[in-house]
Coordinates of C-alpha atoms in Angstrom, one line a residue:
Chain B
M138 CA 0.2 0.1 0.1
G139 CA 1.1 3.5 0.4
W140 CA 2.1 3.1 3.9
T141 CA 5.9 4.1 5.0
S142 CA 7.2 3.8 8.4
D143 CA 7.4 7.6 9.3
Q144 CA 3.2 7.1 9.3
P145 CA 1.6 5.7 12.3
L146 CA 1.9 2.0 12.3
I147 CA -1.6 2.1 13.8
R148 CA -3.9 4.8 13.3
M149 CA -7.2 5.3 14.9
R150 CA -10.1 7.8 14.2
D151 CA -13.0 8.5 16.0
V152 CA -13.6 4.8 16.7
R153 CA -17.1 4.0 17.7
K154 CA -18.5 0.5 18.9
K155 CA -21.3 -0.3 20.8
F156 CA -22.9 -3.5 22.1
G157 CA -26.7 -3.4 21.9
A158 CA -27.5 0.1 23.6
L159 CA -24.3 0.0 25.6
T160 CA -21.8 2.3 24.0
I161 CA -18.3 0.8 24.6
I162 CA -16.1 3.0 22.5
D163 CA -17.2 6.4 22.0
G164 CA -15.0 8.2 20.0
I165 CA -11.4 7.1 20.3
S166 CA -8.2 8.5 18.1
I167 CA -4.7 7.3 18.9
D168 CA -1.8 7.2 16.6
V169 CA 1.0 4.3 17.1
M170 CA 4.4 5.1 15.5
K171 CA 6.8 2.1 14.5
G172 CA 8.7 1.5 17.5
E173 CA 6.5 3.1 19.7
V174 CA 5.2 1.6 23.4
I175 CA 1.4 2.7 24.1
C176 CA -0.3 2.1 27.5
I177 CA -3.7 2.3 27.8
I178 CA -5.0 2.7 31.4
G179 CA -8.2 3.1 32.8
P180 CA -10.9 1.9 35.0
S181 CA -12.6 -1.4 34.0
G182 CA -15.6 -1.2 31.4
A183 CA -13.9 1.8 29.8
G184 CA -13.8 -0.5 26.5
K185 CA -9.7 -0.8 26.6
S186 CA -10.1 -4.8 25.7
T187 CA -12.9 -4.3 23.1
L188 CA -10.2 -1.3 21.8
L189 CA -7.5 -3.9 21.4
R190 CA -10.1 -6.3 19.7
C191 CA -10.8 -4.1 17.2
I192 CA -7.2 -3.5 16.0
N193 CA -7.1 -7.2 14.7
A194 CA -10.6 -7.4 13.8
L195 CA -11.9 -9.8 16.2
V196 CA -14.5 -7.2 16.9
P197 CA -16.0 -5.0 14.4
I198 CA -16.0 -1.6 14.8
D199 CA -19.7 0.4 14.2
S200 CA -17.6 3.8 12.7
G201 CA -14.5 5.3 12.4
S202 CA -11.7 4.2 11.1
I203 CA -8.5 2.2 12.1
T204 CA -5.7 1.4 9.7
V205 CA -2.6 -1.0 10.2
E206 CA 0.2 -0.1 8.2
G207 CA -2.4 1.6 6.0
Q208 CA -4.6 -1.0 5.4
E209 CA -8.1 -0.2 6.5
V210 CA -9.7 -2.7 9.4
N211 CA -13.2 -1.3 8.8
D212 CA -13.1 -2.2 5.5
P213 CA -15.8 -5.2 4.6
K214 CA -13.2 -6.5 2.0
L215 CA -10.6 -6.5 4.5
D216 CA -8.3 -9.8 4.7
K217 CA -8.6 -10.5 8.1
L218 CA -5.9 -13.4 8.2
A219 CA -3.6 -11.1 6.5
L220 CA -4.2 -8.3 9.0
R221 CA -3.7 -10.9 11.8
R222 CA -0.3 -12.2 10.8
K223 CA 0.7 -8.5 11.2
V224 CA -0.8 -8.3 14.7
G225 CA 0.1 -10.4 17.6
M226 CA -2.1 -10.6 20.5
V227 CA -1.7 -11.9 24.0
F228 CA -4.5 -12.6 26.4
Q229 CA -5.6 -12.0 30.1
Q230 CA -6.3 -15.8 30.5
Y231 CA -3.2 -16.8 28.4
N232 CA -5.4 -19.3 26.3
L233 CA -2.9 -21.8 25.3
F234 CA -4.1 -24.8 23.6
P235 CA -4.1 -27.4 26.5
H236 CA -4.0 -30.2 24.4
R237 CA -0.4 -29.3 22.8
T238 CA 2.9 -28.8 24.5
A239 CA 4.4 -25.4 25.0
L240 CA 6.6 -25.9 22.3
A241 CA 3.7 -27.4 20.0
N242 CA 1.7 -24.0 20.9
V243 CA 4.5 -22.1 19.6
M244 CA 5.2 -24.1 16.5
M245 CA 1.5 -24.4 15.4
A246 CA 1.1 -21.0 13.7
P247 CA 4.0 -20.7 11.5
L248 CA 3.5 -24.3 10.4
H249 CA -0.3 -24.2 9.7
V250 CA -0.8 -20.5 8.5
L251 CA 2.7 -19.6 7.4
K252 CA 3.0 -23.4 6.0
R253 CA 6.8 -22.9 6.7
G254 CA 9.0 -25.9 7.3
R255 CA 9.3 -28.1 10.5
A256 CA 12.6 -27.9 11.1
E257 CA 13.1 -24.2 10.6
V258 CA 10.2 -23.4 12.7
E259 CA 11.1 -25.8 15.7
A260 CA 14.4 -24.1 15.7
E261 CA 12.8 -20.4 15.9
A262 CA 10.6 -21.9 18.3
R263 CA 13.2 -23.3 20.7
A264 CA 14.9 -19.9 20.4
L265 CA 11.5 -17.8 21.4
M266 CA 11.3 -20.3 24.6
R267 CA 14.7 -19.2 25.7
K268 CA 13.8 -16.0 24.8
V269 CA 11.1 -15.9 27.4
R270 CA 13.2 -17.9 29.6
L271 CA 11.4 -21.4 29.4
D272 CA 14.0 -23.5 28.2
G273 CA 13.6 -26.7 29.7
K274 CA 9.8 -26.3 29.4
E275 CA 9.4 -27.1 25.9
D276 CA 7.6 -30.6 26.6
S277 CA 5.4 -29.5 29.3
Y278 CA 1.7 -29.1 28.5
P279 CA 0.0 -26.0 29.8
G280 CA -1.4 -27.4 33.0
E281 CA 1.7 -28.0 34.2
L282 CA 2.9 -24.6 34.2
S283 CA 2.1 -21.9 36.4
G284 CA 0.3 -18.7 35.1
G285 CA 3.6 -16.6 34.6
Q286 CA 5.0 -19.3 32.6
Q287 CA 1.9 -20.2 30.7
Q288 CA 1.4 -16.3 29.8
R289 CA 5.1 -16.4 28.4
V290 CA 4.6 -19.3 26.3
A291 CA 1.7 -17.1 25.1
I292 CA 4.0 -14.4 24.3
A293 CA 6.4 -16.6 22.4
R294 CA 3.4 -18.3 20.6
S295 CA 2.8 -15.0 19.2
L296 CA 5.9 -13.6 18.6
A297 CA 6.5 -16.7 16.4
M298 CA 4.4 -15.1 13.6
Q299 CA 6.8 -12.4 13.4
P300 CA 4.1 -9.7 13.6
D301 CA 4.8 -6.1 13.3
V302 CA 2.9 -5.2 16.6
M303 CA 1.8 -6.5 19.8
L304 CA -1.2 -5.9 21.6
F305 CA -1.2 -7.1 25.4
D306 CA -4.6 -7.2 27.1
E307 CA -4.4 -6.9 30.8
V308 CA -1.6 -9.7 30.3
T309 CA -0.7 -9.9 34.1
A310 CA -4.3 -9.2 35.9
A311 CA -4.9 -13.0 36.2
L312 CA -1.6 -13.8 37.9
D313 CA -0.1 -14.2 40.9
P314 CA 1.6 -11.4 42.4
E315 CA 4.8 -13.1 42.3
T316 CA 4.5 -14.2 38.8
V317 CA 3.8 -10.3 37.8
K318 CA 7.5 -9.6 37.3
E319 CA 8.5 -12.1 35.1
V320 CA 5.8 -11.6 32.7
L321 CA 6.5 -7.6 32.8
V322 CA 10.3 -8.3 32.5
T323 CA 9.7 -10.2 29.2
I324 CA 7.7 -7.3 27.6
R325 CA 9.9 -4.7 28.6
E326 CA 12.7 -6.7 26.7
L327 CA 10.7 -6.7 23.7
A328 CA 9.7 -2.9 24.0
E329 CA 13.5 -2.5 24.1
E330 CA 14.3 -4.4 21.2
G331 CA 12.0 -2.1 19.1
M332 CA 9.0 -4.1 19.2
T333 CA 5.5 -1.7 18.6
C334 CA 3.4 -2.6 21.7
V335 CA 0.2 -1.5 22.6
I336 CA -0.5 -2.7 26.2
V337 CA -3.9 -2.3 28.3
T338 CA -2.9 -2.9 32.1
H339 CA -3.5 -2.0 35.3
E340 CA 0.3 -2.0 36.4
M341 CA 1.2 1.9 37.1
G342 CA 4.8 1.2 37.8
F343 CA 5.2 -0.8 34.7
A344 CA 3.4 1.6 32.6
R345 CA 5.5 4.6 33.6
E346 CA 8.4 2.9 33.1
V347 CA 7.9 1.2 29.5
A348 CA 5.7 3.5 27.8
D349 CA 6.4 6.2 25.2
Q350 CA 2.7 7.4 25.9
I351 CA -0.1 7.0 28.4
Y352 CA -3.6 7.0 27.3
L353 CA -6.3 7.0 30.1
T354 CA -9.6 6.0 29.1
D355 CA -12.9 6.2 30.9
R356 CA -16.5 5.3 29.4
G357 CA -15.2 4.9 25.7
V358 CA -13.4 8.2 25.3
V359 CA -9.6 9.3 26.0
V360 CA -9.6 11.3 28.8
E361 CA -5.9 12.4 28.7
H362 CA -2.8 11.4 27.3
G363 CA 1.0 12.1 27.2
P364 CA 4.4 10.9 27.9
P365 CA 4.5 9.1 31.5
A366 CA 6.5 11.9 33.2
E367 CA 4.0 14.5 31.9
F368 CA 1.1 12.2 32.5
F369 CA 1.8 11.3 36.0
T370 CA 3.1 14.7 37.6
N371 CA 0.8 17.1 36.3
C372 CA -2.3 15.8 35.3
R373 CA -5.3 18.1 34.1
D374 CA -8.0 16.3 34.3
E375 CA -10.0 15.8 37.1
R376 CA -11.2 12.0 36.2
T377 CA -7.2 11.4 35.6
R378 CA -6.2 12.6 39.4
Q379 CA -9.4 10.9 40.8
F380 CA -8.2 7.3 38.8
L381 CA -4.5 7.9 40.0
S382 CA -5.5 8.6 43.2
Q383 CA -7.3 5.3 43.5
V384 CA -4.6 3.4 41.9
L385 CA -1.2 4.5 42.9
Chain L
M165 CA -24.7 -56.9 39.2
G166 CA -23.1 -59.6 37.5
A167 CA -23.3 -61.8 40.5
L168 CA -27.0 -61.0 40.7
L169 CA -27.6 -62.2 37.2
I170 CA -25.9 -65.3 37.5
I171 CA -27.7 -66.4 40.5
A172 CA -31.1 -65.6 38.5
L173 CA -29.5 -67.6 36.0
V174 CA -28.6 -70.5 38.1
L175 CA -32.6 -70.1 40.1
S176 CA -34.1 -70.3 37.0
V177 CA -32.4 -73.6 35.8
G178 CA -32.9 -75.2 39.0
V179 CA -37.0 -74.4 38.6
G180 CA -37.0 -75.1 35.4
E181 CA -35.3 -78.7 35.9
A182 CA -38.0 -79.2 38.4
Q183 CA -40.6 -78.2 36.3
A184 CA -39.3 -80.7 33.4
A185 CA -40.6 -83.7 32.3
P186 CA -38.7 -87.0 33.2
G187 CA -36.5 -88.2 30.5
T188 CA -35.6 -85.0 28.6
P189 CA -32.0 -83.5 28.5
S190 CA -31.2 -81.1 31.5
I191 CA -31.7 -77.5 30.7
L192 CA -28.1 -77.0 31.2
A193 CA -26.8 -79.4 28.4
T194 CA -29.7 -77.9 26.0
I195 CA -28.6 -74.7 26.7
L196 CA -25.0 -75.8 25.9
K197 CA -25.9 -77.4 22.9
W198 CA -27.5 -74.1 21.4
T199 CA -24.7 -72.1 22.5
P200 CA -22.4 -72.1 19.2
L201 CA -25.7 -71.0 17.1
L202 CA -26.5 -68.1 19.6
A203 CA -22.7 -67.0 19.7
Q204 CA -23.3 -67.0 15.9
G205 CA -26.1 -64.5 16.3
F206 CA -24.8 -62.2 18.9
A207 CA -21.5 -61.9 16.4
L208 CA -24.2 -60.6 13.9
N209 CA -25.5 -58.3 16.7
I210 CA -22.2 -56.9 17.4
T211 CA -21.3 -56.5 13.8
M212 CA -24.2 -54.6 13.2
S213 CA -23.5 -52.9 16.4
F214 CA -20.1 -51.7 15.2
L215 CA -21.1 -51.0 11.6
A216 CA -23.9 -48.5 12.7
M217 CA -21.4 -46.9 15.2
A218 CA -18.9 -46.5 12.7
I219 CA -20.6 -45.2 9.8
G220 CA -23.0 -43.4 12.2
T221 CA -20.2 -41.5 13.9
V222 CA -18.6 -40.3 10.6
L223 CA -21.9 -39.2 9.5
G224 CA -22.6 -37.6 12.8
L225 CA -19.3 -35.4 13.2
A226 CA -20.2 -33.9 9.7
L227 CA -24.0 -33.4 10.7
G228 CA -22.5 -32.0 13.8
L229 CA -20.2 -29.5 12.0
G230 CA -23.3 -28.6 10.1
L231 CA -24.9 -27.8 13.3
I232 CA -22.3 -25.5 14.0
S233 CA -21.6 -23.8 10.7
V234 CA -21.8 -20.1 10.2
I235 CA -23.8 -20.9 6.8
R236 CA -27.4 -20.3 7.9
P237 CA -28.9 -22.6 5.7
V238 CA -26.8 -25.4 6.6
R239 CA -27.4 -25.1 10.4
G240 CA -31.0 -25.3 9.7
F241 CA -31.0 -28.2 7.5
S242 CA -28.7 -30.0 9.8
W243 CA -30.9 -29.3 13.1
L244 CA -33.9 -30.3 11.1
V245 CA -31.8 -33.6 10.2
T246 CA -30.7 -34.1 13.9
Q247 CA -33.8 -33.5 15.6
F248 CA -36.0 -35.8 13.0
F249 CA -33.7 -38.5 13.7
R250 CA -33.0 -37.9 17.3
N251 CA -36.6 -37.7 18.3
A252 CA -37.8 -40.7 16.1
P253 CA -38.2 -44.1 17.9
W254 CA -35.5 -46.7 16.6
L255 CA -37.7 -49.4 15.6
V256 CA -40.0 -47.0 13.4
L257 CA -36.5 -46.2 11.7
L258 CA -35.8 -49.9 11.8
F259 CA -39.0 -50.6 9.9
Y260 CA -38.9 -48.0 7.7
C261 CA -35.3 -49.1 6.2
I262 CA -36.7 -52.5 5.9
L263 CA -39.6 -51.5 4.1
L264 CA -38.0 -48.5 2.0
M265 CA -34.5 -49.9 1.1
P266 CA -34.4 -52.3 -2.2
F267 CA -33.6 -55.9 -2.1
D268 CA -30.5 -55.4 -3.8
V269 CA -28.5 -52.1 -5.5
R270 CA -26.9 -52.0 -9.0
I271 CA -23.4 -50.7 -8.3
G272 CA -21.8 -50.2 -11.6
G273 CA -22.5 -53.6 -13.9
T274 CA -23.0 -55.9 -10.4
I275 CA -26.0 -56.5 -8.3
V276 CA -25.3 -56.3 -4.8
P277 CA -28.1 -57.9 -2.6
L278 CA -29.0 -56.0 0.7
P279 CA -29.8 -58.7 3.5
G280 CA -31.8 -57.7 6.1
W281 CA -29.3 -57.2 8.7
A282 CA -27.7 -54.6 6.5
K283 CA -30.8 -52.8 6.4
A284 CA -31.5 -52.9 10.0
T285 CA -27.9 -51.7 10.3
A286 CA -28.7 -48.9 8.6
G287 CA -31.9 -48.3 10.4
L288 CA -29.6 -48.2 13.6
T289 CA -27.1 -45.8 12.1
L290 CA -29.4 -42.8 11.7
P291 CA -30.1 -42.3 15.4
V292 CA -26.2 -43.1 16.1
M293 CA -26.0 -40.2 13.5
A294 CA -28.0 -37.7 15.0
N295 CA -27.0 -38.5 18.6
V296 CA -23.3 -38.0 17.7
A297 CA -24.1 -35.0 16.1
E298 CA -25.5 -33.7 19.4
L299 CA -22.4 -34.8 20.9
V300 CA -20.5 -33.0 18.7
R301 CA -22.3 -29.8 19.4
G302 CA -22.4 -30.0 22.9
A303 CA -18.5 -30.6 23.0
V304 CA -17.7 -28.1 20.8
Q305 CA -19.8 -25.1 22.5
S306 CA -18.2 -26.5 25.9
I307 CA -14.9 -25.2 24.4
P308 CA -14.0 -22.1 26.0
A309 CA -14.4 -18.9 24.0
G310 CA -10.8 -18.0 24.7
Q311 CA -9.6 -20.7 22.2
W312 CA -11.7 -19.3 19.5
E313 CA -10.4 -16.0 20.1
A314 CA -6.5 -17.2 20.1
S315 CA -6.8 -19.3 17.1
E316 CA -8.4 -16.4 15.3
A317 CA -5.6 -13.9 16.6
L318 CA -3.0 -16.4 15.4
A319 CA -4.5 -16.1 11.8
F320 CA -5.9 -19.6 11.9
S321 CA -9.2 -20.0 9.4
R322 CA -12.1 -21.4 11.0
L323 CA -11.4 -24.6 9.6
Q324 CA -8.0 -24.5 11.0
T325 CA -9.3 -23.6 14.4
L326 CA -11.7 -26.4 14.3
R327 CA -9.3 -29.0 13.0
L328 CA -6.3 -28.0 14.9
V329 CA -7.8 -26.7 18.0
I330 CA -11.3 -27.2 18.9
L331 CA -12.0 -30.8 17.8
P332 CA -8.9 -32.5 19.4
Q333 CA -10.0 -31.0 22.9
C334 CA -13.6 -32.6 22.0
V335 CA -12.5 -36.1 21.2
K336 CA -11.6 -36.3 25.1
R337 CA -15.0 -34.8 26.4
M338 CA -16.8 -36.9 23.5
T339 CA -15.7 -40.5 24.3
P340 CA -17.6 -41.0 27.5
P341 CA -20.8 -40.4 26.2
W342 CA -19.9 -42.0 22.8
M343 CA -19.3 -44.8 24.5
N344 CA -22.5 -44.7 26.4
L345 CA -24.2 -44.5 23.1
Y346 CA -22.4 -47.5 22.1
A347 CA -23.7 -49.8 25.0
L348 CA -27.3 -48.4 24.1
V349 CA -26.8 -49.5 20.3
V350 CA -25.6 -52.7 21.4
V351 CA -28.9 -53.3 23.5
G352 CA -30.9 -51.8 20.6
T353 CA -29.6 -54.5 18.2
P354 CA -32.3 -57.4 19.3
L355 CA -34.8 -54.9 17.8
A356 CA -33.7 -56.3 14.4
S357 CA -35.3 -59.6 15.3
I358 CA -39.0 -57.9 14.7
V359 CA -37.9 -57.3 11.0
G360 CA -36.5 -60.9 10.9
V361 CA -32.6 -60.4 11.3
N362 CA -31.1 -63.9 12.4
E363 CA -29.5 -62.3 15.3
A364 CA -29.1 -63.7 18.8
M365 CA -32.9 -62.7 19.8
T366 CA -34.5 -64.3 16.5
L367 CA -32.3 -67.6 17.2
T368 CA -33.3 -67.8 20.5
G369 CA -36.9 -67.6 19.6
D370 CA -36.3 -70.2 17.0
V371 CA -34.4 -72.4 19.5
L372 CA -37.3 -72.1 22.0
S373 CA -40.0 -73.3 19.3
S374 CA -38.0 -76.0 18.0
E375 CA -37.4 -77.3 21.3
G376 CA -40.9 -76.9 22.6
R377 CA -40.5 -76.8 26.0
T378 CA -42.1 -74.0 28.1
E379 CA -39.6 -74.6 31.1
L380 CA -36.5 -73.4 28.8
L381 CA -38.2 -70.2 28.1
V382 CA -37.0 -68.5 31.2
P383 CA -33.5 -69.8 31.6
M384 CA -32.9 -69.1 28.0
Y385 CA -33.9 -65.7 27.5
L386 CA -31.8 -65.1 30.8
Y387 CA -28.9 -66.7 29.1
L388 CA -29.2 -64.2 26.1
L389 CA -29.5 -61.2 28.4
A390 CA -26.3 -62.5 30.2
W391 CA -24.6 -62.4 27.2
F392 CA -25.8 -58.8 26.5
F393 CA -24.8 -57.8 29.6
A394 CA -21.2 -59.4 29.8
Y395 CA -20.8 -57.5 26.6
C396 CA -22.1 -53.8 27.9
Y397 CA -21.2 -53.8 31.6
P398 CA -17.6 -53.7 31.1
I399 CA -18.1 -50.4 28.8
A400 CA -20.4 -48.8 31.0
R401 CA -17.8 -49.2 33.9
A402 CA -14.9 -48.1 31.6
T403 CA -17.1 -44.9 30.9
V404 CA -17.3 -44.0 34.3
A405 CA -13.6 -44.7 35.1
L406 CA -13.2 -42.2 31.8
E407 CA -15.4 -39.6 33.1
R408 CA -14.1 -39.6 36.2
R409 CA -10.3 -39.2 34.7
F410 CA -11.3 -36.6 32.3
Q411 CA -12.8 -34.6 35.1
V412 CA -11.4 -30.9 35.5
P413 CA -10.2 -30.7 39.0

């Protein structure tokens, strides 16, 4: 297409989404540049997770526009599978495939979606398992792993598709406190390597540390955004102050 | 349970023996005499149950996938077929198959005869198909939505998601009720005796009428029952064991 890397990798303009009579997203515009790390924070039910699912067309939007590398997601002729090859996603509940080993989970999509050779895919999958510090757990089934380990397998599984951008949907919300850190370290390493990331999180300390831009959403709109230093020290909006006083 | 059956069998033999006219061979000897024939009949029961289950499962898988199709007419048609055959009495379906299917079919140049047992098997296949379809639908729907979402996010097509992620997880969930269904099909095969198939039930009737001894009636049918029990009870036990093993803690 006409997209070049100096344009936003993800460009959202006035995105709106209703579930029945309930407005979930009420006009959100966000740009994500290549290599940027965006954190979206805000109270529960603010539409953060839905917004992420709109980016890879898991949830269709009602109006507005989302482009990923110049490709319009809200286009009925969209090749969803092509879009999803570029956009990786990690979920709150990990959603690993319980009937396959950790390594097989990582290998499945490159094998069956990208139709690449098994030897090559397996070598890469093993490298990814090392990257998320799970070497030695290749043959474990998801049920035999802790929450934090499962989540890191899920990150490796998503990375195996070599996506251009990664979406993280409250990936530490279901974890025990002691395993949260290992997952956050993995994400931070990714961010430092230059992976474009959109992260929905409740971990304020992490957001402050890793984000280039922080967006606070509430009731389907962006209340305030800015680089972390600015965002946390001199926020202007009353709702932001209220939210931060509750979570910090 | 099995012990009870044996006790009943022994008792009925005893009672029959007491009623028997003097000079006739003992009931036990009569039963043993006819055992090879009954075993032959029972082998047909098992064959019919195997075939009905195998064909019905394959058809039922296809029909079950139809039930969860994203294409509305396919879903509707599958629903109709499933409901029809699930709610029809097996005996009625058997009658229809016997009456409506021809005596032979022409495949290419050769004429292949369709014996009664084959038609009866077809009649049993239909309810198996419908029940398996329901099992598939239920199992697919019991898989958490997150599995679909994760597969979609990895760019799997719907078919790939079903084949690689959803159905493999369904097999485990479907196995116990599927075995249960098989046991039901086995005990359903004597229905074929009503339409004249030479299975164990029909043969037992033939034996009784040729012997013409009323004191044989109860022990013979109990003996037949024991055959079915010996075959089906282990299946039921295995089903329960599997269910317990697959239970999510």
